[in-house]
Amino acid sequence: MSWGTELWDQFDNLEKHTQWGIDFLDKYAKFVKERLEIEQNYAKQLRNLVKKYCPKRSAKDEEPRFTSCLSFYNILNELNDYAGQREVVAEEMGHRVYAEIMRYSNDIKGERKSHLHEGRKAQQYLDMCLKQMDNSKRKFERECREAEKAQQTYERLDNDSNATRSDVEKAKQQLHLRTHMADESKNEYAAQLQNYNAEQHKHFYIVIPQMYKHLQEMDEHRTVKLSECYKGFADSERKVIPIISKCLEGMVQAAKSVDERRDSQIVVDCFKSGFEPPGDFPFEDYSQHIYRTVSDGTISTPKPESLKPDPRVTVGKAKGKLWLFGKKPKGPALEDFSHLPPEQRRKRRQQRIDELSRELQKEMDQKDALNKMKDVYEKNPQMGDPGSLLPKIAETTGNIERLRMEIHKNEAWLSEVEGKVSQRSERRHSAEANHLVAQGRESPEGSYTEDANQEGRVQPQPHSHPEFDDEFDDDEPLPAIGHCKALYPFDGNNEGTLAMKEGDVLYIIEEDKGDGWTRARKQNGDEGYVPTSYIEITLEKNSKGAVTYI
């Protein structure tokens, strides 16, 4: 099958067909361009959507903690990666398909123009040969007619007796001239005819088939190029399928990571105050001075003495204690977080201890670095003056001591809060168990009485820290987690420390937090901190195993 042999006379139709092929190529290029623009806009809209719903973490407290929120933000991250893959698809389509089509379209347009120009040029040359042959043919025809006329004239004069000899000779010469011219025209016509036939054979059997062959190859190559572009278009999508599958799998994993129980626990951790539910209000009988006849249907009133309300326990004070059910009292944030509910106070103090511990570690690392640098300067004085580092070392040492004091103070506050919260929790469970009996009732202030007739009175209890008066009951001693033996005597002159003699046996109520101090209690109940290096510690097995420190 060849266009040159099958379509030798379809030059105009082939010209239209090749033009249609180029137009179709440009049409597909336009389609690819619009498709990649859609991908780009889709990716851009996805990124804007992700940016719109991503959390703006302006404050540390606003960071998402719920698993449902974290899962949603993980899905947003996966969606952002998915948008990136759509951009990769658009870029791949742009470079591999659209750019290649536009380059090839320009090349094929030039190639088609060249082939058609050669065909037109060959046709023009064949038309010129035909015209020359036709001119020689008409000239030969004309010369033959002129020769026939000259022969008729000669024969007429030769047969005319009245014609002179000179007229006959002229006619004869004219006949010879016309005959000679006719022969020349005949030869020229024959030559032109032979040349045209040769050019025509060459045109239709060599030039045109060769030119049509090039057009056919060009059109077939255009079809192959379209096929490659179709495949490249699909490959652009197929290349990103594994990554897109990973993004979708990440979304599924994020959905599976949602834990409703954990979210509920987070809600408890965020909003738990540590307060106990309010107790029952006592019945206050204002009709005791009214004379009434006691009958079977009346309510017997207790003795006036037992129903006399204690002025120290008022409804206003009870309402003030229950501020967590209404608006929080406004006031400046205190260093010990005593303005917060107990549970939130414990969390904030623990966070404060963690922050101080990190700062302490940084200061200790800086001090080690300064000491190393000082040693280097002492060994190599030309590198620097060791004395120049002393102020900085002293400042760092002071910061370390200050941070250790802060940690010690916050740990004391934390242990005090934890002990009181656990104490209140135990008392609340006990009160719930005995709520229906007359003894062991809980007053609105959270204090307990042993007599049902004393619900309206609350005995004041001494507190070592007045900032906890409205929130906690009496301090109970912390449970012992082990015991220790003093290896060396310790004066205990500083506030919060505990004096001891060599050989004394003390109870351990709080382990060393890394600052070199251990909290201990004597047999008489005195508590305080002693140096860890001065004692031999043995922890109980029911706490953390029998571990001995020296």
Coordinates of C-alpha atoms in Angstrom, one line a residue:
M1 CA 0.0 0.0 0.0
S2 CA 1.5 3.3 -1.1
W3 CA 0.0 6.7 -1.6
G4 CA 2.2 7.2 -4.6
T5 CA 0.7 4.4 -6.6
E6 CA -2.8 4.2 -5.2
L7 CA -3.4 8.0 -4.9
W8 CA -1.3 9.3 -7.8
D9 CA -4.1 11.7 -8.9
Q10 CA -5.3 12.8 -5.4
F11 CA -2.9 15.6 -4.7
D12 CA -5.6 18.0 -3.5
N13 CA -7.2 15.5 -1.2
L14 CA -3.9 14.5 0.3
E15 CA -3.2 18.1 0.9
K16 CA -6.5 18.5 2.8
H17 CA -5.9 15.3 4.7
T18 CA -2.4 16.3 5.9
Q19 CA -3.8 19.7 6.9
W20 CA -6.5 17.9 8.9
G21 CA -3.9 15.8 10.6
I22 CA -2.0 18.9 11.7
D23 CA -5.2 20.5 12.9
F24 CA -6.1 17.4 14.9
L25 CA -2.6 17.5 16.5
D26 CA -3.0 21.1 17.5
K27 CA -6.5 20.3 18.9
Y28 CA -5.1 17.5 21.1
A29 CA -2.3 19.9 22.2
K30 CA -5.0 22.3 23.3
F31 CA -6.8 19.6 25.1
V32 CA -3.6 18.6 27.0
K33 CA -3.0 22.3 27.9
E34 CA -6.5 22.7 29.3
R35 CA -6.1 19.4 31.2
L36 CA -2.9 20.4 32.9
E37 CA -4.4 23.8 33.8
I38 CA -7.2 21.9 35.5
E39 CA -4.6 19.9 37.4
Q40 CA -2.7 23.0 38.4
N41 CA -5.9 24.8 39.6
Y42 CA -7.0 21.6 41.4
A43 CA -3.7 21.3 43.2
K44 CA -3.8 25.0 44.0
Q45 CA -7.3 24.8 45.4
L46 CA -6.4 21.8 47.4
R47 CA -3.4 23.6 49.0
N48 CA -5.6 26.6 49.7
L49 CA -8.1 24.3 51.3
V50 CA -5.4 22.6 53.5
K51 CA -4.0 26.0 54.4
K52 CA -7.5 27.3 55.4
Y53 CA -8.2 24.4 57.8
C54 CA -4.7 23.8 59.2
P55 CA -4.4 25.0 62.8
K56 CA -2.8 28.3 63.4
R57 CA -0.7 27.5 66.5
S58 CA -0.3 30.9 68.0
A59 CA -0.1 29.7 71.5
K60 CA 1.2 26.5 73.1
D61 CA -2.1 25.8 74.9
E62 CA -4.0 25.9 71.6
E63 CA -2.1 22.9 70.2
P64 CA -4.4 20.1 69.2
R65 CA -4.5 17.2 71.6
F66 CA -7.6 15.2 70.7
T67 CA -7.0 12.1 68.5
S68 CA -9.9 13.2 66.2
C69 CA -8.2 16.6 65.7
L70 CA -4.7 15.1 65.2
S71 CA -6.2 12.6 62.8
F72 CA -7.8 15.4 60.8
Y73 CA -4.6 17.3 60.7
N74 CA -2.8 14.2 59.5
I75 CA -5.4 13.9 56.8
L76 CA -4.8 17.5 55.8
N77 CA -1.0 16.7 55.6
E78 CA -1.7 13.7 53.4
L79 CA -4.1 15.9 51.3
N80 CA -1.3 18.4 50.9
D81 CA 1.0 15.7 49.6
Y82 CA -1.8 14.5 47.3
A83 CA -2.0 18.1 45.9
G84 CA 1.7 18.0 45.3
Q85 CA 1.2 14.8 43.3
R86 CA -1.4 16.6 41.2
E87 CA 1.2 19.3 40.5
V88 CA 3.6 16.5 39.5
V89 CA 1.0 15.2 37.0
A90 CA 0.5 18.7 35.6
E91 CA 4.3 19.2 35.3
E92 CA 4.8 15.8 33.7
M93 CA 2.0 16.5 31.2
G94 CA 3.4 19.9 30.4
H95 CA 7.0 18.7 29.7
R96 CA 6.4 15.2 28.3
V97 CA 3.1 15.7 26.3
Y98 CA 2.3 19.3 25.6
A99 CA 5.7 20.6 25.0
E100 CA 6.6 17.6 22.8
I101 CA 3.4 18.0 20.8
M102 CA 4.0 21.7 20.2
R103 CA 7.5 21.0 19.1
Y104 CA 6.5 18.2 16.7
S105 CA 3.6 20.3 15.4
N106 CA 6.0 23.0 14.3
D107 CA 8.3 20.4 12.7
I108 CA 5.5 18.6 10.8
K109 CA 4.1 21.9 9.5
G110 CA 7.5 22.8 7.9
E111 CA 7.9 19.2 6.6
R112 CA 4.5 19.2 5.0
K113 CA 5.0 22.6 3.4
S114 CA 8.3 21.4 1.9
H115 CA 6.8 18.2 0.4
L116 CA 3.8 20.1 -1.0
H117 CA 6.1 22.7 -2.5
E118 CA 8.1 20.0 -4.3
G119 CA 4.9 18.5 -5.6
R120 CA 3.6 21.8 -6.9
K121 CA 7.0 22.5 -8.4
A122 CA 7.0 19.2 -10.2
Q123 CA 3.5 19.8 -11.5
Q124 CA 4.4 23.2 -12.7
Y125 CA 7.4 21.8 -14.6
L126 CA 5.1 19.1 -16.2
D127 CA 2.6 21.8 -17.1
M128 CA 5.4 23.8 -18.7
C129 CA 6.5 20.8 -20.8
L130 CA 2.9 20.2 -21.9
K131 CA 2.6 23.8 -22.9
Q132 CA 5.8 23.7 -24.9
M133 CA 4.6 20.5 -26.6
D134 CA 1.3 22.0 -27.3
N135 CA 2.9 25.1 -28.8
S136 CA 5.1 23.0 -31.0
K137 CA 2.1 21.0 -32.0
R138 CA 0.1 24.0 -33.0
K139 CA 3.1 25.4 -34.9
F140 CA 3.5 22.2 -36.8
E141 CA -0.2 22.2 -37.6
R142 CA 0.0 25.8 -38.8
E143 CA 3.1 25.2 -40.9
C144 CA 1.4 22.2 -42.5
R145 CA -1.5 24.3 -43.5
E146 CA 0.7 26.9 -44.9
A147 CA 2.6 24.2 -46.9
E148 CA -0.6 22.8 -48.3
K149 CA -1.7 26.3 -49.4
A150 CA 1.7 26.9 -51.1
Q151 CA 1.4 23.5 -52.9
Q152 CA -2.1 24.4 -54.1
T153 CA -0.9 27.7 -55.3
Y154 CA 2.0 26.2 -57.1
E155 CA -0.2 23.5 -58.7
R156 CA -2.7 26.2 -59.8
L157 CA -0.1 28.4 -61.4
D158 CA 1.7 25.4 -62.9
N159 CA -1.6 24.4 -64.6
D160 CA -2.5 27.9 -65.6
S161 CA -1.3 28.6 -69.2
N162 CA -1.6 32.3 -68.7
A163 CA 0.8 32.3 -65.7
T164 CA 4.3 33.5 -66.3
R165 CA 7.3 31.4 -65.7
S166 CA 8.5 33.8 -63.0
D167 CA 5.2 33.4 -61.0
V168 CA 5.5 29.7 -61.3
E169 CA 9.1 29.8 -60.0
K170 CA 8.1 32.0 -57.1
A171 CA 5.3 29.7 -56.2
K172 CA 7.6 26.7 -56.4
Q173 CA 10.2 28.4 -54.1
Q174 CA 7.4 29.3 -51.7
L175 CA 6.3 25.6 -51.7
H176 CA 9.8 24.4 -50.9
L177 CA 10.1 27.0 -48.1
R178 CA 6.8 26.0 -46.5
T179 CA 7.6 22.4 -46.8
H180 CA 10.9 22.8 -45.2
M181 CA 9.4 24.8 -42.3
A182 CA 6.7 22.2 -41.9
D183 CA 9.4 19.5 -41.6
E184 CA 11.2 21.5 -39.0
S185 CA 8.0 22.1 -37.0
K186 CA 7.3 18.4 -37.3
N187 CA 10.7 17.5 -35.9
E188 CA 10.3 20.1 -33.1
Y189 CA 6.9 18.8 -32.2
A190 CA 8.2 15.2 -32.2
A191 CA 11.0 16.2 -29.9
Q192 CA 8.7 18.2 -27.5
L193 CA 6.2 15.3 -27.5
Q194 CA 9.0 12.8 -26.7
N195 CA 10.3 15.1 -23.9
Y196 CA 6.8 15.6 -22.4
N197 CA 6.1 11.9 -22.4
A198 CA 9.4 11.3 -20.6
E199 CA 8.7 14.0 -18.1
Q200 CA 5.2 12.8 -17.5
H201 CA 6.4 9.3 -16.9
K202 CA 9.0 10.6 -14.5
H203 CA 6.4 12.8 -12.8
F204 CA 3.8 10.1 -12.2
Y205 CA 6.1 7.2 -11.6
I206 CA 9.1 8.8 -9.8
V207 CA 8.5 12.3 -8.5
I208 CA 4.9 12.1 -7.3
P209 CA 5.3 8.6 -5.7
Q210 CA 8.4 9.8 -3.9
M211 CA 6.7 13.0 -2.7
Y212 CA 3.6 11.1 -1.7
K213 CA 5.7 8.6 0.1
H214 CA 7.2 11.3 2.2
L215 CA 3.7 12.7 3.0
Q216 CA 2.6 9.2 3.9
E217 CA 5.6 8.7 6.2
M218 CA 5.0 12.1 7.8
D219 CA 1.3 11.3 8.4
E220 CA 2.1 7.9 9.8
H221 CA 4.8 9.4 12.1
R222 CA 2.2 12.0 13.2
T223 CA -0.1 9.1 14.2
V224 CA 2.6 7.3 16.0
K225 CA 3.5 10.5 17.9
L226 CA -0.1 10.9 18.9
S227 CA -0.1 7.3 20.2
E228 CA 3.1 8.1 22.2
C229 CA 1.5 11.2 23.6
Y230 CA -1.6 9.2 24.6
K231 CA 0.6 6.8 26.4
G232 CA 2.6 9.6 28.0
F233 CA -0.6 11.2 29.1
A234 CA -1.6 8.0 30.9
D235 CA 1.9 7.4 32.3
S236 CA 1.8 10.8 33.9
E237 CA -1.1 9.6 36.0
R238 CA 0.2 6.1 36.5
K239 CA 3.6 7.3 37.9
V240 CA 2.0 9.1 40.9
I241 CA -0.5 6.3 41.6
P242 CA 1.9 4.6 44.2
I243 CA 2.4 7.8 46.1
I244 CA -1.3 8.7 45.9
S245 CA -2.0 5.3 47.2
K246 CA 0.3 6.0 50.1
C247 CA -1.5 9.3 50.8
L248 CA -4.8 7.5 50.8
E249 CA -3.4 4.8 53.0
G250 CA -2.1 7.5 55.3
M251 CA -5.6 9.0 55.5
V252 CA -7.0 5.5 56.4
Q253 CA -4.4 5.1 59.1
A254 CA -5.2 8.5 60.4
A255 CA -8.8 7.5 60.6
K256 CA -8.0 4.3 62.5
S257 CA -5.9 6.3 65.0
V258 CA -9.0 8.0 66.4
D259 CA -9.5 6.9 69.9
E260 CA -12.7 8.0 71.6
R261 CA -11.6 6.8 75.0
R262 CA -8.4 8.7 74.8
D263 CA -10.3 11.9 73.7
S264 CA -12.6 11.5 76.7
Q265 CA -9.6 11.1 79.0
I266 CA -8.1 14.3 77.5
V267 CA -11.3 16.2 78.3
V268 CA -11.0 15.0 81.9
D269 CA -7.4 16.0 82.0
C270 CA -8.1 19.4 80.6
F271 CA -11.1 20.4 82.7
K272 CA -10.8 18.3 85.9
S273 CA -10.6 20.7 88.9
G274 CA -9.9 18.3 91.7
F275 CA -12.7 19.7 93.8
E276 CA -15.2 17.5 95.5
P277 CA -19.0 17.8 94.8
P278 CA -20.7 20.0 97.3
G279 CA -22.3 18.4 100.3
D280 CA -25.9 18.8 101.5
F281 CA -27.0 22.0 103.0
P282 CA -28.3 21.6 106.6
F283 CA -31.9 22.2 107.3
E284 CA -32.4 25.6 109.0
D285 CA -35.7 25.7 110.9
Y286 CA -37.0 29.2 111.3
S287 CA -40.3 28.0 112.8
Q288 CA -38.9 26.9 116.1
H289 CA -40.2 30.0 118.0
I290 CA -43.8 29.5 116.6
Y291 CA -46.1 27.6 118.9
R292 CA -47.3 24.6 117.1
T293 CA -49.2 21.5 118.2
V294 CA -47.2 18.5 117.6
S295 CA -49.2 15.9 115.7
D296 CA -48.5 12.8 113.9
G297 CA -48.3 14.6 110.5
T298 CA -45.8 17.3 111.6
I299 CA -42.2 17.2 111.2
S300 CA -40.3 17.0 114.4
T301 CA -37.6 19.5 114.7
P302 CA -34.2 18.9 116.3
K303 CA -33.0 20.9 119.2
P304 CA -32.4 24.6 118.6
E305 CA -28.8 24.3 119.7
S306 CA -28.0 21.7 117.0
L307 CA -29.7 23.7 114.3
K308 CA -28.1 27.0 115.0
P309 CA -25.9 27.7 111.9
D310 CA -22.3 28.4 112.4
P311 CA -21.6 31.9 111.2
R312 CA -18.4 30.7 109.7
V313 CA -20.2 28.4 107.3
T314 CA -22.5 30.5 105.1
V315 CA -24.1 30.0 101.7
G316 CA -22.0 32.8 100.3
K317 CA -18.8 31.0 101.3
A318 CA -20.0 27.8 99.8
K319 CA -20.9 29.5 96.6
G320 CA -17.5 31.1 96.6
K321 CA -15.9 27.7 96.9
L322 CA -17.8 26.5 93.9
W323 CA -16.5 29.0 91.5
L324 CA -15.6 26.3 89.0
F325 CA -19.4 25.9 88.2
G326 CA -19.7 29.5 87.3
K327 CA -17.3 32.3 86.3
K328 CA -13.7 32.1 87.6
P329 CA -12.6 34.8 89.9
K330 CA -10.5 37.3 88.1
G331 CA -7.1 37.9 89.5
P332 CA -3.4 37.9 88.7
A333 CA -1.8 34.5 87.9
L334 CA 0.3 33.5 91.0
E335 CA 3.7 31.8 90.8
D336 CA 2.4 28.7 92.7
F337 CA -0.7 28.5 90.5
S338 CA -2.9 28.7 93.6
H339 CA -5.5 30.5 91.6
L340 CA -6.2 27.3 89.6
P341 CA -8.2 24.3 90.7
P342 CA -6.2 21.5 92.3
E343 CA -5.9 19.1 89.4
Q344 CA -5.0 21.9 86.9
R345 CA -2.6 23.3 89.5
R346 CA -0.9 19.9 89.6
K347 CA -0.5 19.7 85.9
R348 CA 0.8 23.3 85.6
R349 CA 3.3 22.7 88.3
Q350 CA 4.5 19.5 86.6
Q351 CA 4.9 21.4 83.4
R352 CA 6.8 24.1 85.2
I353 CA 9.1 21.5 86.7
D354 CA 9.8 20.0 83.3
E355 CA 10.6 23.4 81.8
L356 CA 12.9 24.2 84.7
S357 CA 14.6 20.8 84.3
R358 CA 15.3 21.5 80.6
E359 CA 16.7 25.0 81.5
L360 CA 18.8 23.4 84.2
Q361 CA 20.2 20.9 81.7
K362 CA 21.1 23.6 79.3
E363 CA 22.9 25.6 82.0
M364 CA 24.8 22.6 83.1
D365 CA 25.8 21.8 79.5
Q366 CA 26.9 25.4 79.1
K367 CA 28.9 25.2 82.3
D368 CA 30.7 22.0 81.2
A369 CA 31.5 23.7 77.9
L370 CA 32.9 26.8 79.6
N371 CA 35.0 24.6 81.9
K372 CA 36.4 22.7 79.0
M373 CA 37.2 26.0 77.2
K374 CA 38.9 27.2 80.4
D375 CA 41.0 24.1 80.5
V376 CA 42.0 24.6 76.9
Y377 CA 42.9 28.3 77.6
E378 CA 45.0 27.2 80.6
K379 CA 46.9 24.7 78.5
N380 CA 47.3 27.0 75.6
P381 CA 47.4 30.6 76.8
Q382 CA 47.8 32.0 73.3
M383 CA 44.3 30.9 72.5
G384 CA 42.7 33.1 75.2
D385 CA 42.6 34.3 78.7
P386 CA 41.1 31.8 81.2
G387 CA 40.2 34.6 83.5
S388 CA 37.8 36.1 81.0
L389 CA 35.6 33.0 81.4
L390 CA 35.3 33.3 85.2
P391 CA 32.4 35.8 85.2
K392 CA 30.4 33.7 82.7
I393 CA 31.1 30.5 84.7
A394 CA 30.0 32.3 87.9
E395 CA 26.9 33.5 86.2
T396 CA 26.1 30.0 85.0
T397 CA 26.7 28.5 88.4
G398 CA 24.3 31.0 89.9
N399 CA 21.7 30.2 87.3
I400 CA 22.1 26.5 88.1
E401 CA 21.7 27.1 91.8
R402 CA 18.7 29.3 91.2
L403 CA 17.1 26.7 88.9
R404 CA 17.7 24.0 91.4
M405 CA 16.0 26.1 94.1
E406 CA 13.1 26.7 91.8
I407 CA 12.8 23.0 91.0
H408 CA 13.0 22.1 94.7
K409 CA 10.3 24.7 95.5
N410 CA 8.0 23.5 92.7
E411 CA 8.5 19.9 93.6
A412 CA 7.6 20.7 97.2
W413 CA 4.4 22.4 96.0
L414 CA 3.7 19.5 93.6
S415 CA 4.1 16.8 96.3
E416 CA 1.9 18.8 98.7
V417 CA -0.9 19.2 96.1
E418 CA -0.7 15.5 95.0
G419 CA -0.9 14.4 98.6
K420 CA -3.9 16.6 99.3
V421 CA -5.7 15.7 96.1
S422 CA -5.3 11.9 96.8
Q423 CA -6.4 12.5 100.5
R424 CA -9.5 14.3 99.3
S425 CA -10.2 11.6 96.8
E426 CA -10.1 9.0 99.4
R427 CA -12.4 11.0 101.7
R428 CA -14.8 11.6 98.9
H429 CA -15.1 7.8 98.2
S430 CA -15.6 7.2 101.9
A431 CA -18.3 9.9 102.0
E432 CA -20.1 8.4 99.0
A433 CA -20.1 5.0 100.7
N434 CA -21.5 6.4 103.9
H435 CA -23.9 9.0 102.4
L436 CA -27.0 7.2 103.4
V437 CA -26.0 6.7 107.1
A438 CA -26.2 9.3 109.8
Q439 CA -22.6 9.3 110.7
G440 CA -19.6 10.5 108.6
R441 CA -21.6 13.2 106.7
E442 CA -19.8 15.8 104.5
S443 CA -20.4 19.4 105.0
P444 CA -20.5 22.0 102.1
E445 CA -16.9 22.8 102.9
G446 CA -15.8 19.3 102.3
S447 CA -15.1 18.7 106.2
Y448 CA -16.5 15.6 107.9
T449 CA -18.4 15.4 111.2
E450 CA -19.0 12.4 113.3
D451 CA -22.4 13.4 114.6
A452 CA -25.5 14.0 112.5
N453 CA -26.5 16.9 114.8
Q454 CA -23.2 18.8 114.0
E455 CA -23.7 19.2 110.3
G456 CA -24.2 22.9 110.6
R457 CA -20.9 23.3 112.4
V458 CA -17.4 22.9 111.0
Q459 CA -14.4 22.9 113.3
P460 CA -11.6 25.1 111.9
Q461 CA -8.4 23.1 111.2
P462 CA -4.9 24.5 111.1
H463 CA -3.2 24.8 107.7
S464 CA 0.5 25.2 107.1
H465 CA -0.2 27.0 103.7
P466 CA -3.0 29.5 103.8
E467 CA -3.3 29.6 100.0
F468 CA -4.9 26.1 100.2
D469 CA -7.5 27.0 102.9
D470 CA -10.5 27.0 100.6
E471 CA -9.6 23.9 98.8
F472 CA -7.9 21.3 101.0
D473 CA -8.4 19.7 104.4
D474 CA -5.7 19.0 106.9
D475 CA -2.4 17.7 105.6
E476 CA -1.8 14.0 106.1
P477 CA 1.7 12.7 106.2
L478 CA 3.0 11.3 102.9
P479 CA 3.4 7.5 102.8
A480 CA 6.9 6.2 103.4
I481 CA 8.4 4.6 100.3
G482 CA 11.5 3.3 102.1
H483 CA 13.9 4.0 104.8
C484 CA 17.5 5.3 105.1
K485 CA 20.4 5.3 107.5
A486 CA 22.5 8.4 108.1
L487 CA 26.1 7.9 107.1
Y488 CA 27.2 11.3 108.2
P489 CA 25.8 14.0 110.5
F490 CA 23.9 16.9 109.0
D491 CA 23.1 20.2 110.7
G492 CA 20.0 21.1 108.8
N493 CA 20.3 24.9 109.4
N494 CA 18.6 26.0 106.2
E495 CA 14.9 26.2 105.9
G496 CA 13.2 23.0 104.7
T497 CA 16.2 20.8 105.6
L498 CA 16.2 18.1 108.3
A499 CA 18.9 17.7 110.9
M500 CA 20.2 14.2 111.6
K501 CA 23.0 12.4 113.4
E502 CA 25.2 9.6 112.1
G503 CA 23.3 6.3 112.5
D504 CA 19.8 7.8 112.6
V505 CA 17.2 5.8 110.7
L506 CA 14.7 7.9 108.8
Y507 CA 11.7 7.2 106.6
I508 CA 11.9 8.1 102.9
I509 CA 8.8 9.9 101.6
E510 CA 10.2 11.4 98.4
E511 CA 13.1 10.3 96.2
D512 CA 15.9 12.4 94.9
K513 CA 14.7 14.3 91.8
G514 CA 18.2 14.8 90.5
D515 CA 19.1 17.9 92.6
G516 CA 21.0 15.9 95.3
W517 CA 18.3 16.1 98.0
T518 CA 16.0 13.5 99.4
R519 CA 12.9 14.2 101.5
A520 CA 12.8 12.2 104.7
R521 CA 10.8 12.0 108.0
K522 CA 11.9 11.2 111.5
Q523 CA 10.2 9.0 114.0
N524 CA 8.7 12.1 115.7
G525 CA 7.1 13.2 112.5
D526 CA 9.6 16.0 111.6
E527 CA 10.1 16.2 107.8
G528 CA 12.6 17.9 105.6
Y529 CA 15.3 17.4 103.0
V530 CA 18.7 15.7 103.6
P531 CA 21.7 15.3 101.2
T532 CA 21.3 12.1 99.2
S533 CA 25.1 11.5 99.5
Y534 CA 24.9 11.5 103.3
I535 CA 22.5 8.5 103.6
E536 CA 22.1 4.9 102.6
I537 CA 18.6 4.4 101.0
T538 CA 16.6 1.2 100.9
L539 CA 13.3 1.5 99.0
E540 CA 10.4 -0.8 99.9
K541 CA 9.5 -3.6 97.5
N542 CA 5.9 -2.5 97.2
S543 CA 7.0 0.9 95.8
K544 CA 9.9 0.5 93.4
G545 CA 11.7 -2.6 94.5
A546 CA 14.4 -3.0 97.1
V547 CA 17.1 -0.7 95.8
T548 CA 20.0 0.5 97.9
Y549 CA 21.7 3.8 97.2
I550 CA 25.0 4.9 98.9

